[in-house]
XYZ file of C-alpha atoms in Angstrom:
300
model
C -20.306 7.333 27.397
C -20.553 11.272 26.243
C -17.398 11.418 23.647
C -19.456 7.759 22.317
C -22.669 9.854 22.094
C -20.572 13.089 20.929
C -19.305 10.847 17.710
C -22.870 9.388 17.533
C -24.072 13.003 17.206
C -21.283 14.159 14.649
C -22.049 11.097 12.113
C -25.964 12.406 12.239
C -25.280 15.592 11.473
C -22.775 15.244 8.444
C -25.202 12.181 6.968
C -28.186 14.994 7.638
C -26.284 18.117 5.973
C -26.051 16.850 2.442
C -29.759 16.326 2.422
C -30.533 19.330 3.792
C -27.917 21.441 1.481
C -29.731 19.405 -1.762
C -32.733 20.339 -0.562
C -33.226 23.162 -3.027
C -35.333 24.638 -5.605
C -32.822 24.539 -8.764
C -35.869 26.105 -10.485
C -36.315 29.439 -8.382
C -33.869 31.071 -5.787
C -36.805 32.915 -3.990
C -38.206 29.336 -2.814
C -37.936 28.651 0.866
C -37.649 24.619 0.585
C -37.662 22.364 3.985
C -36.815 18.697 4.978
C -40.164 17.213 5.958
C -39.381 13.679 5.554
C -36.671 11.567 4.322
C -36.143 12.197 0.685
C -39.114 14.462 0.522
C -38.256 18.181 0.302
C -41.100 20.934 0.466
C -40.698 24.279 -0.953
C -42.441 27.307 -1.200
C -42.969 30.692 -2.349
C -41.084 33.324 -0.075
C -43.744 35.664 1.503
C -46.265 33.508 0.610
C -47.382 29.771 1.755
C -47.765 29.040 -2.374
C -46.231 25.688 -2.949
C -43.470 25.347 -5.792
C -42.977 22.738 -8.586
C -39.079 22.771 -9.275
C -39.137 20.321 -11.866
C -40.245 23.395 -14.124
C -40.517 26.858 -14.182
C -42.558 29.594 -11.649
C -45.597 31.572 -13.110
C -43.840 35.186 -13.790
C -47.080 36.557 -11.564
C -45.574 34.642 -8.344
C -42.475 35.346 -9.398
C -43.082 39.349 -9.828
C -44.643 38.799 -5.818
C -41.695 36.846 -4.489
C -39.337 39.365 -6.170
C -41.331 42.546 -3.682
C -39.972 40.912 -0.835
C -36.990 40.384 0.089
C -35.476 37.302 2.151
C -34.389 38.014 5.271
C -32.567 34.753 5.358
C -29.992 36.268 2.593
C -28.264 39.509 3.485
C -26.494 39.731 0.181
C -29.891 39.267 -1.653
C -32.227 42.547 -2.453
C -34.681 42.840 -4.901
C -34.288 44.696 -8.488
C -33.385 48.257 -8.626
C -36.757 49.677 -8.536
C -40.412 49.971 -9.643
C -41.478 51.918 -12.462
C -44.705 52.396 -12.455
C -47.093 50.043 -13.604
C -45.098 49.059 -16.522
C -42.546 47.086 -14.893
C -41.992 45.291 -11.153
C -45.364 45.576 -9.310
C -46.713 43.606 -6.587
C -49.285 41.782 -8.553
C -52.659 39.774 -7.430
C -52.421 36.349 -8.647
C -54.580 33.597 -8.857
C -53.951 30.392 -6.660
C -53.222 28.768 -10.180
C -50.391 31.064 -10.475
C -51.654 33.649 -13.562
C -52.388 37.015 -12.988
C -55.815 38.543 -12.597
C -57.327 40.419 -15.184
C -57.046 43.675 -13.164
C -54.135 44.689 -11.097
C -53.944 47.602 -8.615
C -51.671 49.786 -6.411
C -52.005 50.988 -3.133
C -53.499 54.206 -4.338
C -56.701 52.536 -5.421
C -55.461 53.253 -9.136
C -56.246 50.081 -11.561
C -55.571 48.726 -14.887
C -55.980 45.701 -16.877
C -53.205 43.189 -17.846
C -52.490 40.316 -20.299
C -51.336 37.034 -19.546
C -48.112 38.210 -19.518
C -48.661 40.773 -16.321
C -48.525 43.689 -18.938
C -50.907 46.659 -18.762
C -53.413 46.826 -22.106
C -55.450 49.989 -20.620
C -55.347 52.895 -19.265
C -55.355 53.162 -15.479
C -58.704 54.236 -13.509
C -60.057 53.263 -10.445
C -61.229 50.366 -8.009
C -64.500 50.650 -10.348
C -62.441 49.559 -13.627
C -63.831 46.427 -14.764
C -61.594 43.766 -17.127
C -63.963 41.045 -17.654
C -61.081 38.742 -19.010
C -57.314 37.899 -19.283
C -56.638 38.095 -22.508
C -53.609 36.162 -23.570
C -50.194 36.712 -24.931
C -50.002 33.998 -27.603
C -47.234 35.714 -29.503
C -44.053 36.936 -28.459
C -40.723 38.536 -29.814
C -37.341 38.528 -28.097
C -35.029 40.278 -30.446
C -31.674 40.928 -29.207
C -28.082 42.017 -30.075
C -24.182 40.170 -29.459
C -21.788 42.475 -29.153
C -20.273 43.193 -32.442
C -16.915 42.197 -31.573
C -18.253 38.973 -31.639
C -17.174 36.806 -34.982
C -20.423 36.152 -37.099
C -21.749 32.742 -37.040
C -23.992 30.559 -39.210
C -27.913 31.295 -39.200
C -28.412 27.222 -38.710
C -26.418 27.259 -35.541
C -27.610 30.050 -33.651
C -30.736 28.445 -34.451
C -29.834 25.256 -32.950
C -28.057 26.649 -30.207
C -30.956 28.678 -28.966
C -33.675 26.364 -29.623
C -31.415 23.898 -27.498
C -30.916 26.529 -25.123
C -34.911 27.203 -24.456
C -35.699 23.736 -24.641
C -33.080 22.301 -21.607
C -32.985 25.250 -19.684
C -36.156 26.811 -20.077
C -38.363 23.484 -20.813
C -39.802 25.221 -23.744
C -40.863 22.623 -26.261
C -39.822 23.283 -29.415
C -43.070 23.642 -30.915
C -43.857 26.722 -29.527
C -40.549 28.226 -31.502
C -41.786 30.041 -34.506
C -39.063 31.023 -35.900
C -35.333 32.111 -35.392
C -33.801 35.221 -37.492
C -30.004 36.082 -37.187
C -29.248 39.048 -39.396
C -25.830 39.797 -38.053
C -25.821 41.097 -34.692
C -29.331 40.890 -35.083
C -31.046 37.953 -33.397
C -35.025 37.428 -33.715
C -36.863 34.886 -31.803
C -40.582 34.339 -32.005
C -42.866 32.037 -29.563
C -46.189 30.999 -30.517
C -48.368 29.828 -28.104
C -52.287 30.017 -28.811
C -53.377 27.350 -25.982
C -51.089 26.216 -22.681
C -51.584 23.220 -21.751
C -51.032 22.764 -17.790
C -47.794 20.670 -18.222
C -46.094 22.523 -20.540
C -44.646 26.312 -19.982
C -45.816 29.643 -20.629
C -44.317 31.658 -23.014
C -44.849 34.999 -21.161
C -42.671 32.660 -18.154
C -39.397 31.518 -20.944
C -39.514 35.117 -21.642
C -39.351 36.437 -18.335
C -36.841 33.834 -17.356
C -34.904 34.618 -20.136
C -34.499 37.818 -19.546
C -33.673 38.139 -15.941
C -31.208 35.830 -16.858
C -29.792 38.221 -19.705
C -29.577 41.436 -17.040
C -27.559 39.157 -14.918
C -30.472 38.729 -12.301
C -30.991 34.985 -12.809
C -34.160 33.155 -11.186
C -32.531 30.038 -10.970
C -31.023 28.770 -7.614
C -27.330 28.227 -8.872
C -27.670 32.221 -10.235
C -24.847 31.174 -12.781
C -24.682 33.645 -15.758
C -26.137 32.621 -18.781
C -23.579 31.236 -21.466
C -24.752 30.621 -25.149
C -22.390 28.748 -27.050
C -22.881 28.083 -30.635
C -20.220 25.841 -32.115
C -18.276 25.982 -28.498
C -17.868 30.229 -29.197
C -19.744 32.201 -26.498
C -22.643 34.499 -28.061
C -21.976 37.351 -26.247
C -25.669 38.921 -26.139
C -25.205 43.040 -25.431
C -29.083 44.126 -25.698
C -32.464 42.653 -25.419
C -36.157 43.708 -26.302
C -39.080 42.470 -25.839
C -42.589 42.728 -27.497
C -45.774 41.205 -26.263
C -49.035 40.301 -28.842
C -52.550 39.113 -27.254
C -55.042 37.727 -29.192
C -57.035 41.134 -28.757
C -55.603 44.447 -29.050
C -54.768 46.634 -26.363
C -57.725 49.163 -25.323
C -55.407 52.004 -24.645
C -57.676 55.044 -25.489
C -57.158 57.820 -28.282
C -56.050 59.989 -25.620
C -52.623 60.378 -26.208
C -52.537 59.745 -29.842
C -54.743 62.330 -30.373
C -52.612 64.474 -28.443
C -49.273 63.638 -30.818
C -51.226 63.910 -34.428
C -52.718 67.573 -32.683
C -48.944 67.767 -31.747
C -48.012 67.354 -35.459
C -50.739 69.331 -36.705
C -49.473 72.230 -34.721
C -46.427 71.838 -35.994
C -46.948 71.666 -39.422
C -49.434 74.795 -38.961
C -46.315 76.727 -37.097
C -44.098 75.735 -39.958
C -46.344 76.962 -42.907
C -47.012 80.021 -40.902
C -43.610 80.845 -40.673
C -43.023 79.882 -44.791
C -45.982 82.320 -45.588
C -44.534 84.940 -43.576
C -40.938 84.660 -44.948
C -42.488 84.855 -48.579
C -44.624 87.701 -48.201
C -41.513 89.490 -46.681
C -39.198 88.882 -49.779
C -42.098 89.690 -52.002
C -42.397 92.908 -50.318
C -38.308 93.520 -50.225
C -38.308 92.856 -53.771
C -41.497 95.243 -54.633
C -39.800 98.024 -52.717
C -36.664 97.509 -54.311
C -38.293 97.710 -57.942
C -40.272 101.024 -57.041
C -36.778 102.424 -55.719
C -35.267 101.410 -58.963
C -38.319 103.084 -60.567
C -37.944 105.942 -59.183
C -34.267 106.638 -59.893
C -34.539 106.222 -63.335
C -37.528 108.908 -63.916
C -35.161 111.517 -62.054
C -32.712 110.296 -64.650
């Protein structure tokens, strides 16, 4: 009766392991996803009890939190190389629709206002900082470099080939592509978004995406590298920027530009100082020198 029930046991488990191996979120590889029912798989946001749609992509505020701590589950896995500042990885507040607040803050009580894209637009102050709105980033610009060993190619096919490339693996619809620039190895990509609806993507989210997936620190579950192909040749991309526009400008205050034009002003000061100087010191060389001559032709 036991080696009947020990084969009994061994068929469960290898029908059960496929379904719990597929049960995955192809989407994000920092969702914890469980079996809860046959066919039905559950996942959420590690650290967090957030629940996960992986038929599309994660708001880049929950992703920024899921990225501050790290899975115990995976040994192998740690998060990025560090935080600087507030101008890069932070642990942010979000709201339970996924966006970020309006104001984010650290542990040491300091504060600042962000767009929709989690990116600081003032200057930082304290807990009594108020940002009465999320403004949002309706434009943005992803320019970015293939390594110039890299054969040029024709503008209409990078086009296509990126456009398909945001569209299937980012679920960007095409719409919300602007415009595509290839000046050779210059690539320009601009996403307009003014309004989101809430089932389509963000921009600020393809961006993000997209560019953990350039640094080699992909979101996605499978963590493959990111190939472009245009024509079937790879598109080697070296270097990536990107440039956020909200629909209101930053409020960064005159501080610090004030302090590079008095910068300037200095210099320019120091450097006609100095031109004065260096005249009045030739005049004076040259005045001396004509009284000398002066003088040795009278004794003549």
């Amino acid at each position: 009766m036991e080696p009947l029930f020990g084969v009994v046991l061994g068929l469960i488990l290898a029908v059960a392991s496929p379904a719990t191996d597929s049960c995955t979120c192809a989407t994000n590889k920092w969702a914890v996803c469980a079996q809860d029912g046959p066919g039905n798989c559950t996942c959420r946001l590690a650290g967090s009890d957030h629940p996960v749609d992986c038929s599309t992509l994660t708001s880049k505020c929950l992703l920024m939190k899921a990225e501050m701590i790290p899975l115990k589950e995976k040994r192998l896995w740690r998060p990025p190389h560090g935080v600087m500042d507030s101008d890069g990885i932070y642990n942010p507040d979000c709201e339970d629709s996924g966006v970020f607040k309006a104001r984010q803050c650290n542990q040491s009580s300091t504060c600042w206002c962000v767009n929709s894209a989690g990116v600081r637009r003032t200057e930082k102050g304290g807990r009594s900082l108020n940002c009465s709105e999320l403004v949002r980033t309706r434009w943005i610009y992803i320019e970015l470099t293939h390594k110039r060993g890299s054969s040029a190619f024709r503008v209409s096919d990078v086009a296509k080939a990126l456009t398909q490339l945001l569209e299937s693996r980012y679920k960007l619809p095409p719409k919300y592509i602007a415009a595509i620039k290839y000046d050779p190895p210059l690539i320009q990509i601009r996403l307009h978004q003014n309004k989101k609806p809430s089932w389509d993507v963000d921009i600020a989210d393809v961006a993000y995406y997209f560019e953990k997936d350039v640094n080699n620190d992909s979101v996605f579950h499978s963590n493959s590298k990111l190939t472009v192909s245009v024509n079937g040749d790879a598109l080697a991309i070296e270097k990536l920027w990107i440039y956020y526009v909200d629909e209101k400008p930053p409020e960064f205050c005159m501080r610090q530009l004030a302090a590079g034009i008095s910068a300037v002003v200095t210099v320019v000061l120091l450097s006609a100082g100095i031109g004065i100087a260096v005249l009045l010191i030739l005049r004076w060389l040259r005045t001396r020198t004509y009284k000398k001559f002066e003088c040795k032709e009278m004794r003549e």
